[in-house]
PDB file of C-alpha atoms and ligand atoms in Angstrom:
ATOM      1  CA  MET E   2     -60.533 -54.938 -53.202  1.00  0.00           C
ATOM      2  CA  LEU E   3     -61.894 -57.383 -55.741  1.00  0.00           C
ATOM      3  CA  GLY E   4     -65.163 -57.662 -57.611  1.00  0.00           C
ATOM      4  CA  THR E   5     -67.876 -56.983 -55.092  1.00  0.00           C
ATOM      5  CA  GLY E   6     -65.251 -55.957 -52.545  1.00  0.00           C
ATOM      6  CA  LYS E   7     -64.610 -59.453 -51.284  1.00  0.00           C
ATOM      7  CA  LEU E   8     -61.178 -61.026 -51.030  1.00  0.00           C
ATOM      8  CA  ASN E   9     -61.223 -64.762 -51.619  1.00  0.00           C
ATOM      9  CA  ILE E  10     -58.129 -66.831 -50.928  1.00  0.00           C
ATOM     10  CA  ILE E  11     -57.388 -70.357 -52.050  1.00  0.00           C
ATOM     11  CA  LEU E  12     -54.935 -71.809 -49.563  1.00  0.00           C
ATOM     12  CA  GLY E  13     -53.128 -74.517 -51.505  1.00  0.00           C
ATOM     13  CA  GLY E  14     -50.388 -76.945 -50.578  1.00  0.00           C
ATOM     14  CA  ALA E  15     -49.828 -80.574 -49.690  1.00  0.00           C
ATOM     15  CA  PRO E  16     -51.319 -82.237 -46.609  1.00  0.00           C
ATOM     16  CA  GLY E  17     -49.281 -80.988 -43.639  1.00  0.00           C
ATOM     17  CA  SER E  18     -48.177 -77.776 -45.389  1.00  0.00           C
ATOM     18  CA  GLY E  19     -49.972 -75.730 -42.712  1.00  0.00           C
ATOM     19  CA  LYS E  20     -53.293 -74.784 -44.338  1.00  0.00           C
ATOM     20  CA  GLY E  21     -55.394 -75.171 -41.166  1.00  0.00           C
ATOM     21  CA  THR E  22     -52.963 -73.312 -38.893  1.00  0.00           C
ATOM     22  CA  LEU E  23     -52.497 -70.469 -41.370  1.00  0.00           C
ATOM     23  CA  SER E  24     -56.233 -70.210 -41.989  1.00  0.00           C
ATOM     24  CA  ASP E  25     -56.734 -69.516 -38.268  1.00  0.00           C
ATOM     25  CA  LEU E  26     -54.111 -66.743 -38.341  1.00  0.00           C
ATOM     26  CA  ILE E  27     -55.593 -65.164 -41.501  1.00  0.00           C
ATOM     27  CA  VAL E  28     -59.118 -65.275 -40.049  1.00  0.00           C
ATOM     28  CA  LYS E  29     -57.874 -63.538 -36.901  1.00  0.00           C
ATOM     29  CA  LYS E  30     -56.330 -60.608 -38.766  1.00  0.00           C
ATOM     30  CA  TYR E  31     -58.514 -60.277 -41.876  1.00  0.00           C
ATOM     31  CA  GLY E  32     -61.901 -61.545 -40.661  1.00  0.00           C
ATOM     32  CA  LEU E  33     -62.428 -63.876 -43.618  1.00  0.00           C
ATOM     33  CA  GLN E  34     -64.745 -66.873 -43.448  1.00  0.00           C
ATOM     34  CA  HIS E  35     -62.878 -70.202 -43.343  1.00  0.00           C
ATOM     35  CA  LEU E  36     -64.104 -73.174 -45.367  1.00  0.00           C
ATOM     36  CA  SER E  37     -62.174 -76.394 -44.750  1.00  0.00           C
ATOM     37  CA  THR E  38     -63.716 -79.029 -47.009  1.00  0.00           C
ATOM     38  CA  GLY E  39     -61.933 -81.713 -44.938  1.00  0.00           C
ATOM     39  CA  ASP E  40     -63.696 -80.422 -41.788  1.00  0.00           C
ATOM     40  CA  VAL E  41     -67.076 -80.393 -43.580  1.00  0.00           C
ATOM     41  CA  LEU E  42     -66.543 -83.990 -44.736  1.00  0.00           C
ATOM     42  CA  ARG E  43     -65.422 -85.109 -41.255  1.00  0.00           C
ATOM     43  CA  ALA E  44     -68.571 -83.493 -39.757  1.00  0.00           C
ATOM     44  CA  GLU E  45     -70.681 -85.495 -42.219  1.00  0.00           C
ATOM     45  CA  ILE E  46     -68.882 -88.673 -41.107  1.00  0.00           C
ATOM     46  CA  ALA E  47     -69.437 -87.782 -37.426  1.00  0.00           C
ATOM     47  CA  SER E  48     -73.182 -87.336 -38.092  1.00  0.00           C
ATOM     48  CA  GLY E  49     -73.370 -91.077 -38.786  1.00  0.00           C
ATOM     49  CA  SER E  50     -75.330 -90.573 -42.049  1.00  0.00           C
ATOM     50  CA  GLU E  51     -75.223 -93.024 -44.971  1.00  0.00           C
ATOM     51  CA  LEU E  52     -73.352 -90.369 -46.986  1.00  0.00           C
ATOM     52  CA  GLY E  53     -70.907 -90.029 -44.067  1.00  0.00           C
ATOM     53  CA  ARG E  54     -70.204 -93.762 -44.170  1.00  0.00           C
ATOM     54  CA  GLU E  55     -69.450 -93.578 -47.904  1.00  0.00           C
ATOM     55  CA  ILE E  56     -67.164 -90.580 -47.374  1.00  0.00           C
ATOM     56  CA  ASN E  57     -65.389 -92.318 -44.492  1.00  0.00           C
ATOM     57  CA  ASP E  58     -64.457 -95.230 -46.756  1.00  0.00           C
ATOM     58  CA  ILE E  59     -62.891 -92.784 -49.227  1.00  0.00           C
ATOM     59  CA  ILE E  60     -61.092 -90.527 -46.736  1.00  0.00           C
ATOM     60  CA  SER E  61     -59.658 -93.236 -44.514  1.00  0.00           C
ATOM     61  CA  LEU E  62     -57.964 -94.762 -47.578  1.00  0.00           C
ATOM     62  CA  GLY E  63     -56.495 -91.354 -48.431  1.00  0.00           C
ATOM     63  CA  ASN E  64     -58.459 -91.059 -51.691  1.00  0.00           C
ATOM     64  CA  LEU E  65     -60.298 -87.996 -53.031  1.00  0.00           C
ATOM     65  CA  VAL E  66     -64.065 -87.575 -52.818  1.00  0.00           C
ATOM     66  CA  PRO E  67     -65.452 -87.392 -56.403  1.00  0.00           C
ATOM     67  CA  ASP E  68     -65.424 -83.964 -58.079  1.00  0.00           C
ATOM     68  CA  ALA E  69     -69.192 -83.843 -58.673  1.00  0.00           C
ATOM     69  CA  GLN E  70     -69.890 -84.312 -54.958  1.00  0.00           C
ATOM     70  CA  MET E  71     -67.311 -81.697 -53.937  1.00  0.00           C
ATOM     71  CA  ILE E  72     -68.497 -79.126 -56.480  1.00  0.00           C
ATOM     72  CA  LYS E  73     -72.090 -79.536 -55.207  1.00  0.00           C
ATOM     73  CA  LEU E  74     -70.823 -79.065 -51.637  1.00  0.00           C
ATOM     74  CA  LEU E  75     -69.114 -75.821 -52.710  1.00  0.00           C
ATOM     75  CA  GLU E  76     -72.172 -74.536 -54.542  1.00  0.00           C
ATOM     76  CA  ASN E  77     -74.289 -75.111 -51.402  1.00  0.00           C
ATOM     77  CA  TYR E  78     -71.665 -73.418 -49.244  1.00  0.00           C
ATOM     78  CA  LEU E  79     -71.406 -70.351 -51.519  1.00  0.00           C
ATOM     79  CA  ASN E  80     -75.196 -70.011 -51.538  1.00  0.00           C
ATOM     80  CA  GLY E  81     -75.071 -69.712 -47.742  1.00  0.00           C
ATOM     81  CA  VAL E  82     -72.283 -67.108 -47.481  1.00  0.00           C
ATOM     82  CA  PRO E  83     -73.754 -63.921 -45.942  1.00  0.00           C
ATOM     83  CA  ALA E  84     -73.740 -60.825 -48.180  1.00  0.00           C
ATOM     84  CA  ASP E  85     -71.566 -58.873 -45.710  1.00  0.00           C
ATOM     85  CA  CYS E  86     -68.855 -61.571 -45.594  1.00  0.00           C
ATOM     86  CA  ARG E  87     -65.436 -59.996 -46.309  1.00  0.00           C
ATOM     87  CA  GLY E  88     -64.308 -63.048 -48.275  1.00  0.00           C
ATOM     88  CA  VAL E  89     -63.602 -66.741 -47.943  1.00  0.00           C
ATOM     89  CA  ILE E  90     -60.490 -68.827 -47.343  1.00  0.00           C
ATOM     90  CA  PHE E  91     -60.871 -72.015 -49.361  1.00  0.00           C
ATOM     91  CA  ASP E  92     -58.809 -74.597 -47.454  1.00  0.00           C
ATOM     92  CA  GLY E  93     -58.625 -77.968 -49.200  1.00  0.00           C
ATOM     93  CA  PHE E  94     -60.589 -76.908 -52.292  1.00  0.00           C
ATOM     94  CA  PRO E  95     -59.927 -77.094 -55.204  1.00  0.00           C
ATOM     95  CA  ARG E  96     -57.947 -80.353 -55.251  1.00  0.00           C
ATOM     96  CA  THR E  97     -58.281 -81.101 -58.966  1.00  0.00           C
ATOM     97  CA  VAL E  98     -58.132 -78.936 -62.081  1.00  0.00           C
ATOM     98  CA  GLU E  99     -61.802 -79.753 -62.671  1.00  0.00           C
ATOM     99  CA  GLN E 100     -62.666 -78.372 -59.221  1.00  0.00           C
ATOM    100  CA  ALA E 101     -60.551 -75.266 -59.942  1.00  0.00           C
ATOM    101  CA  ARG E 102     -62.412 -74.611 -63.208  1.00  0.00           C
ATOM    102  CA  ALA E 103     -65.759 -75.100 -61.465  1.00  0.00           C
ATOM    103  CA  LEU E 104     -64.750 -72.699 -58.678  1.00  0.00           C
ATOM    104  CA  THR E 105     -63.788 -70.011 -61.202  1.00  0.00           C
ATOM    105  CA  ILE E 106     -67.232 -70.316 -62.791  1.00  0.00           C
ATOM    106  CA  MET E 107     -69.078 -70.369 -59.447  1.00  0.00           C
ATOM    107  CA  LEU E 108     -67.215 -67.267 -58.254  1.00  0.00           C
ATOM    108  CA  ALA E 109     -67.567 -65.410 -61.574  1.00  0.00           C
ATOM    109  CA  SER E 110     -71.327 -65.914 -61.518  1.00  0.00           C
ATOM    110  CA  ARG E 111     -71.245 -64.058 -58.176  1.00  0.00           C
ATOM    111  CA  GLN E 112     -68.944 -61.290 -59.538  1.00  0.00           C
ATOM    112  CA  MET E 113     -65.987 -62.663 -57.562  1.00  0.00           C
ATOM    113  CA  ASP E 114     -62.617 -64.265 -58.113  1.00  0.00           C
ATOM    114  CA  ALA E 115     -59.808 -65.635 -55.908  1.00  0.00           C
ATOM    115  CA  TYR E 116     -56.034 -65.640 -55.466  1.00  0.00           C
ATOM    116  CA  MET E 117     -54.097 -68.801 -54.724  1.00  0.00           C
ATOM    117  CA  LEU E 118     -51.538 -68.772 -51.910  1.00  0.00           C
ATOM    118  CA  ASP E 119     -49.623 -72.018 -52.350  1.00  0.00           C
ATOM    119  CA  LEU E 120     -47.929 -73.265 -49.173  1.00  0.00           C
ATOM    120  CA  PHE E 121     -44.765 -75.146 -49.964  1.00  0.00           C
ATOM    121  CA  ALA E 122     -42.990 -77.466 -47.494  1.00  0.00           C
ATOM    122  CA  GLU E 123     -40.439 -80.224 -48.094  1.00  0.00           C
ATOM    123  CA  GLU E 124     -41.652 -83.811 -47.813  1.00  0.00           C
ATOM    124  CA  ASP E 125     -39.556 -84.620 -44.702  1.00  0.00           C
ATOM    125  CA  VAL E 126     -41.013 -81.567 -42.922  1.00  0.00           C
ATOM    126  CA  ILE E 127     -44.532 -82.612 -43.932  1.00  0.00           C
ATOM    127  CA  MET E 128     -44.023 -86.196 -42.811  1.00  0.00           C
ATOM    128  CA  THR E 129     -42.748 -85.123 -39.373  1.00  0.00           C
ATOM    129  CA  ARG E 130     -45.697 -82.732 -38.907  1.00  0.00           C
ATOM    130  CA  LEU E 131     -48.370 -85.235 -39.954  1.00  0.00           C
ATOM    131  CA  ILE E 132     -46.987 -88.139 -37.934  1.00  0.00           C
ATOM    132  CA  ARG E 133     -46.884 -85.821 -34.899  1.00  0.00           C
ATOM    133  CA  ARG E 134     -50.441 -84.611 -35.621  1.00  0.00           C
ATOM    134  CA  GLY E 135     -51.576 -88.237 -35.900  1.00  0.00           C
ATOM    135  CA  GLN E 136     -50.606 -88.823 -32.265  1.00  0.00           C
ATOM    136  CA  THR E 137     -53.372 -86.478 -31.118  1.00  0.00           C
ATOM    137  CA  SER E 138     -55.722 -85.809 -34.078  1.00  0.00           C
ATOM    138  CA  GLY E 139     -57.454 -89.190 -34.033  1.00  0.00           C
ATOM    139  CA  ARG E 140     -57.597 -88.874 -37.846  1.00  0.00           C
ATOM    140  CA  ALA E 141     -57.705 -92.244 -39.602  1.00  0.00           C
ATOM    141  CA  ASP E 142     -55.656 -90.792 -42.475  1.00  0.00           C
ATOM    142  CA  ASP E 143     -52.722 -89.469 -40.376  1.00  0.00           C
ATOM    143  CA  ASN E 144     -50.626 -92.659 -40.472  1.00  0.00           C
ATOM    144  CA  TYR E 145     -47.459 -93.351 -42.465  1.00  0.00           C
ATOM    145  CA  GLU E 146     -48.984 -95.451 -45.286  1.00  0.00           C
ATOM    146  CA  THR E 147     -51.990 -93.180 -45.830  1.00  0.00           C
ATOM    147  CA  ILE E 148     -49.871 -90.023 -45.656  1.00  0.00           C
ATOM    148  CA  LYS E 149     -47.615 -91.460 -48.397  1.00  0.00           C
ATOM    149  CA  LYS E 150     -50.680 -92.133 -50.532  1.00  0.00           C
ATOM    150  CA  ARG E 151     -52.142 -88.664 -49.904  1.00  0.00           C
ATOM    151  CA  LEU E 152     -48.826 -87.087 -50.917  1.00  0.00           C
ATOM    152  CA  LYS E 153     -48.771 -89.108 -54.141  1.00  0.00           C
ATOM    153  CA  ILE E 154     -52.330 -88.022 -54.960  1.00  0.00           C
ATOM    154  CA  TYR E 155     -51.347 -84.444 -54.143  1.00  0.00           C
ATOM    155  CA  ASN E 156     -48.343 -84.588 -56.511  1.00  0.00           C
ATOM    156  CA  ASP E 157     -50.243 -86.331 -59.328  1.00  0.00           C
ATOM    157  CA  THR E 158     -53.639 -84.640 -59.151  1.00  0.00           C
ATOM    158  CA  THR E 159     -53.632 -81.510 -56.987  1.00  0.00           C
ATOM    159  CA  LYS E 160     -50.284 -79.892 -57.776  1.00  0.00           C
ATOM    160  CA  PRO E 161     -51.245 -79.149 -61.407  1.00  0.00           C
ATOM    161  CA  ILE E 162     -53.795 -76.601 -60.154  1.00  0.00           C
ATOM    162  CA  SER E 163     -50.854 -74.325 -59.261  1.00  0.00           C
ATOM    163  CA  ASP E 164     -50.232 -73.936 -62.983  1.00  0.00           C
ATOM    164  CA  TYR E 165     -53.901 -73.155 -63.540  1.00  0.00           C
ATOM    165  CA  TYR E 166     -53.646 -70.132 -61.189  1.00  0.00           C
ATOM    166  CA  VAL E 167     -50.196 -69.123 -62.501  1.00  0.00           C
ATOM    167  CA  LYS E 168     -51.749 -68.777 -65.950  1.00  0.00           C
ATOM    168  CA  LEU E 169     -54.568 -66.662 -64.506  1.00  0.00           C
ATOM    169  CA  HIS E 170     -51.890 -64.390 -62.877  1.00  0.00           C
ATOM    170  CA  LYS E 171     -53.449 -65.169 -59.506  1.00  0.00           C
ATOM    171  CA  TYR E 172     -50.691 -67.208 -57.898  1.00  0.00           C
ATOM    172  CA  PHE E 173     -48.300 -66.696 -54.952  1.00  0.00           C
ATOM    173  CA  MET E 174     -45.847 -69.275 -53.642  1.00  0.00           C
ATOM    174  CA  ILE E 175     -45.217 -69.268 -49.882  1.00  0.00           C
ATOM    175  CA  ASN E 176     -42.361 -70.953 -47.999  1.00  0.00           C
ATOM    176  CA  SER E 177     -44.046 -72.951 -45.233  1.00  0.00           C
ATOM    177  CA  ASN E 178     -41.013 -74.936 -44.024  1.00  0.00           C
ATOM    178  CA  ILE E 179     -40.012 -72.827 -41.027  1.00  0.00           C
ATOM    179  CA  ASN E 180     -42.863 -72.057 -38.611  1.00  0.00           C
ATOM    180  CA  PRO E 181     -46.406 -70.581 -38.715  1.00  0.00           C
ATOM    181  CA  GLU E 182     -45.217 -67.063 -37.783  1.00  0.00           C
ATOM    182  CA  CYS E 183     -42.733 -66.963 -40.662  1.00  0.00           C
ATOM    183  CA  THR E 184     -45.335 -68.313 -43.085  1.00  0.00           C
ATOM    184  CA  PHE E 185     -47.950 -65.834 -41.908  1.00  0.00           C
ATOM    185  CA  ALA E 186     -45.511 -62.921 -42.268  1.00  0.00           C
ATOM    186  CA  GLN E 187     -45.201 -63.693 -46.001  1.00  0.00           C
ATOM    187  CA  ILE E 188     -48.975 -64.004 -46.399  1.00  0.00           C
ATOM    188  CA  ASP E 189     -49.566 -60.801 -44.461  1.00  0.00           C
ATOM    189  CA  VAL E 190     -47.402 -58.811 -46.882  1.00  0.00           C
ATOM    190  CA  ILE E 191     -49.455 -60.102 -49.808  1.00  0.00           C
ATOM    191  CA  LEU E 192     -52.885 -59.704 -48.205  1.00  0.00           C
ATOM    192  CA  SER E 193     -52.134 -56.200 -46.971  1.00  0.00           C
ATOM    193  CA  GLN E 194     -51.502 -55.261 -50.617  1.00  0.00           C
ATOM    194  CA  LEU E 195     -54.535 -57.089 -52.024  1.00  0.00           C
ATOM    195  CA  TYR E 196     -56.782 -55.843 -49.218  1.00  0.00           C
ATOM    196  CA  LYS E 197     -56.106 -52.130 -49.590  1.00  0.00           C
TER     197      LYS E 197
HETATM  198  P1  AMP R  24     -57.956 -82.307 -45.437  1.00  0.00           P
HETATM  199  O1  AMP R  24     -58.568 -82.107 -44.075  1.00  0.00           O
HETATM  200  O2  AMP R  24     -58.014 -81.071 -46.289  1.00  0.00           O
HETATM  201  O3  AMP R  24     -56.581 -82.919 -45.365  1.00  0.00           O
HETATM  202  O4  AMP R  24     -58.884 -83.377 -46.195  1.00  0.00           O
HETATM  203  C1  AMP R  24     -59.010 -84.691 -45.705  1.00  0.00           C
HETATM  204  C2  AMP R  24     -59.570 -85.597 -46.789  1.00  0.00           C
HETATM  205  O5  AMP R  24     -60.858 -85.121 -47.181  1.00  0.00           O
HETATM  206  C3  AMP R  24     -58.767 -85.649 -48.084  1.00  0.00           C
HETATM  207  O6  AMP R  24     -57.668 -86.539 -48.018  1.00  0.00           O
HETATM  208  C4  AMP R  24     -59.837 -86.119 -49.059  1.00  0.00           C
HETATM  209  O7  AMP R  24     -60.093 -87.503 -48.893  1.00  0.00           O
HETATM  210  C5  AMP R  24     -61.069 -85.373 -48.579  1.00  0.00           C
HETATM  211  N1  AMP R  24     -61.214 -84.042 -49.249  1.00  0.00           N
HETATM  212  C6  AMP R  24     -61.124 -82.807 -48.685  1.00  0.00           C
HETATM  213  N2  AMP R  24     -61.281 -81.833 -49.598  1.00  0.00           N
HETATM  214  C7  AMP R  24     -61.467 -82.474 -50.790  1.00  0.00           C
HETATM  215  C8  AMP R  24     -61.658 -82.033 -52.134  1.00  0.00           C
HETATM  216  N3  AMP R  24     -61.681 -80.716 -52.442  1.00  0.00           N
HETATM  217  N4  AMP R  24     -61.809 -82.973 -53.097  1.00  0.00           N
HETATM  218  C9  AMP R  24     -61.784 -84.292 -52.817  1.00  0.00           C
HETATM  219  N5  AMP R  24     -61.605 -84.788 -51.577  1.00  0.00           N
HETATM  220  C10 AMP R  24     -61.439 -83.891 -50.565  1.00  0.00           C
END
């Protein structure tokens, strides 16, 4: 158990590495609350608000929403987490080192911290998954050109946060190439130790 007894997990990894699928499996076994920042942003777009229109322009081009906006979103979310929540899975946040630093501060001010589970999958596996998802997801960013761009942004901007958590001794790398069951089995071993 950590800090106030909560176990917070940062589920890292490139687009298509399995963060959403694995979040569902972790929630089922460990009862954590799941925050997908992508889902929150897509809900804002669906609401038809002015902010949603701005976000849509950013997301559909495969770019990142500015840090200041994302950090505010996180602060609001953390303020609404019920006191009896067992912990949170952060899926899609942080995506920059600046967001990672801000998250550390936001959690510390609530006597909490978080471990990063970094899902790793090869680019050809990712491409196949995302193109397949694009056939049913209706997501404007699940097409070949935008996926390529999102992967470049991931490699240039998001991947360095792995190092940030390595240095904090809060980092686990997970092989997410095979299938969700195999990926979850690795995560389960880790969480059953952290969640004692
Ligand atoms: P996802 O559903 O996690 O793949 O996120 C979809 C899109 O939402 C990303 O490609 C970004 O445009 C945006 N997004 C989600 N989370 C973040 C974040 N933490 N920082 C910046 N942009 C984000």
